[in-house]
């Protein structure tokens, strides 16, 4: 059994390695998330190139801005 962290990742402070672990987010998108900071709400992550509603729906319960 693999242990999964239930703690939400703060997209304003998480490191590239942490963001890379989110479903549908690789190292390129992780860096784009970092470059697009700060975010006022989690939906703002969809402004990042390559992150559309489908990806957002996969990760929305795993991310926070607080």
Short mmCIF file of C-alpha atoms in Angstrom, two decimals:
data_model
loop_
_atom_site.label_atom_id
_atom_site.label_comp_id
_atom_site.label_asym_id
_atom_site.label_seq_id
_atom_site.Cartn_x
_atom_site.Cartn_y
_atom_site.Cartn_z
CA UNK A 1 0.00 0.00 0.00
CA UNK A 2 1.30 3.43 -0.93
CA UNK A 3 0.96 6.24 1.61
CA UNK A 4 -0.68 9.30 0.12
CA UNK A 5 -0.41 12.67 1.78
CA UNK A 6 -3.85 14.01 2.63
CA UNK A 7 -2.44 17.46 3.24
CA UNK A 8 -3.37 19.86 0.46
CA UNK A 9 -0.55 21.42 -1.51
CA UNK A 10 -0.45 25.20 -1.34
CA UNK A 11 0.07 26.27 -4.95
CA UNK A 12 1.54 29.56 -3.73
CA UNK A 13 4.28 27.95 -1.62
CA UNK A 14 4.77 24.32 -2.73
CA UNK A 15 8.07 23.37 -4.31
CA UNK A 16 8.41 22.08 -7.84
CA UNK A 17 8.87 18.49 -6.63
CA UNK A 18 5.60 18.64 -4.65
CA UNK A 19 3.62 20.12 -7.54
CA UNK A 20 5.10 17.56 -9.95
CA UNK A 21 3.40 14.78 -7.95
CA UNK A 22 -0.10 16.09 -8.65
CA UNK A 23 -2.04 14.11 -11.30
CA UNK A 24 -1.56 15.62 -14.76
CA UNK A 25 1.17 18.01 -13.60
CA UNK A 26 4.69 17.27 -14.76
CA UNK A 27 7.86 19.24 -14.16
CA UNK A 28 7.11 21.74 -16.95
CA UNK A 29 3.63 22.58 -15.63
CA UNK A 30 4.96 22.61 -12.05
CA UNK A 31 7.45 25.30 -13.06
CA UNK A 32 4.70 27.20 -14.89
CA UNK A 33 2.59 27.13 -11.71
CA UNK A 34 5.52 28.56 -9.76
CA UNK A 35 6.11 31.22 -12.42
CA UNK A 36 2.42 32.24 -12.30
CA UNK A 37 2.31 32.96 -8.57
CA UNK A 38 0.59 34.34 -6.59
CA UNK A 39 -2.88 32.85 -6.89
CA UNK A 40 -5.91 34.32 -5.14
CA UNK A 41 -8.08 31.21 -5.53
CA UNK A 42 -7.44 27.67 -6.69
CA UNK A 43 -9.35 28.25 -9.94
CA UNK A 44 -6.63 30.73 -10.95
CA UNK A 45 -4.38 27.74 -11.67
CA UNK A 46 -6.34 27.33 -14.93
CA UNK A 47 -4.61 30.49 -16.19
CA UNK A 48 -1.43 28.43 -16.40
CA UNK A 49 -0.75 27.21 -19.94
CA UNK A 50 -1.70 23.56 -20.29
CA UNK A 51 -3.95 23.40 -17.24
CA UNK A 52 -7.55 23.27 -18.32
CA UNK A 53 -10.76 22.23 -16.58
CA UNK A 54 -10.04 18.50 -16.91
CA UNK A 55 -6.71 18.75 -15.10
CA UNK A 56 -8.16 21.19 -12.58
CA UNK A 57 -10.97 18.75 -11.75
CA UNK A 58 -8.37 16.03 -11.03
CA UNK A 59 -6.38 18.20 -8.61
CA UNK A 60 -8.90 20.66 -7.12
CA UNK A 61 -9.36 18.61 -3.95
CA UNK A 62 -5.58 18.36 -3.50
CA UNK A 63 -4.65 22.04 -3.70
CA UNK A 64 -5.17 25.20 -1.70
CA UNK A 65 -3.99 28.82 -1.74
CA UNK A 66 -3.91 29.15 2.06
#
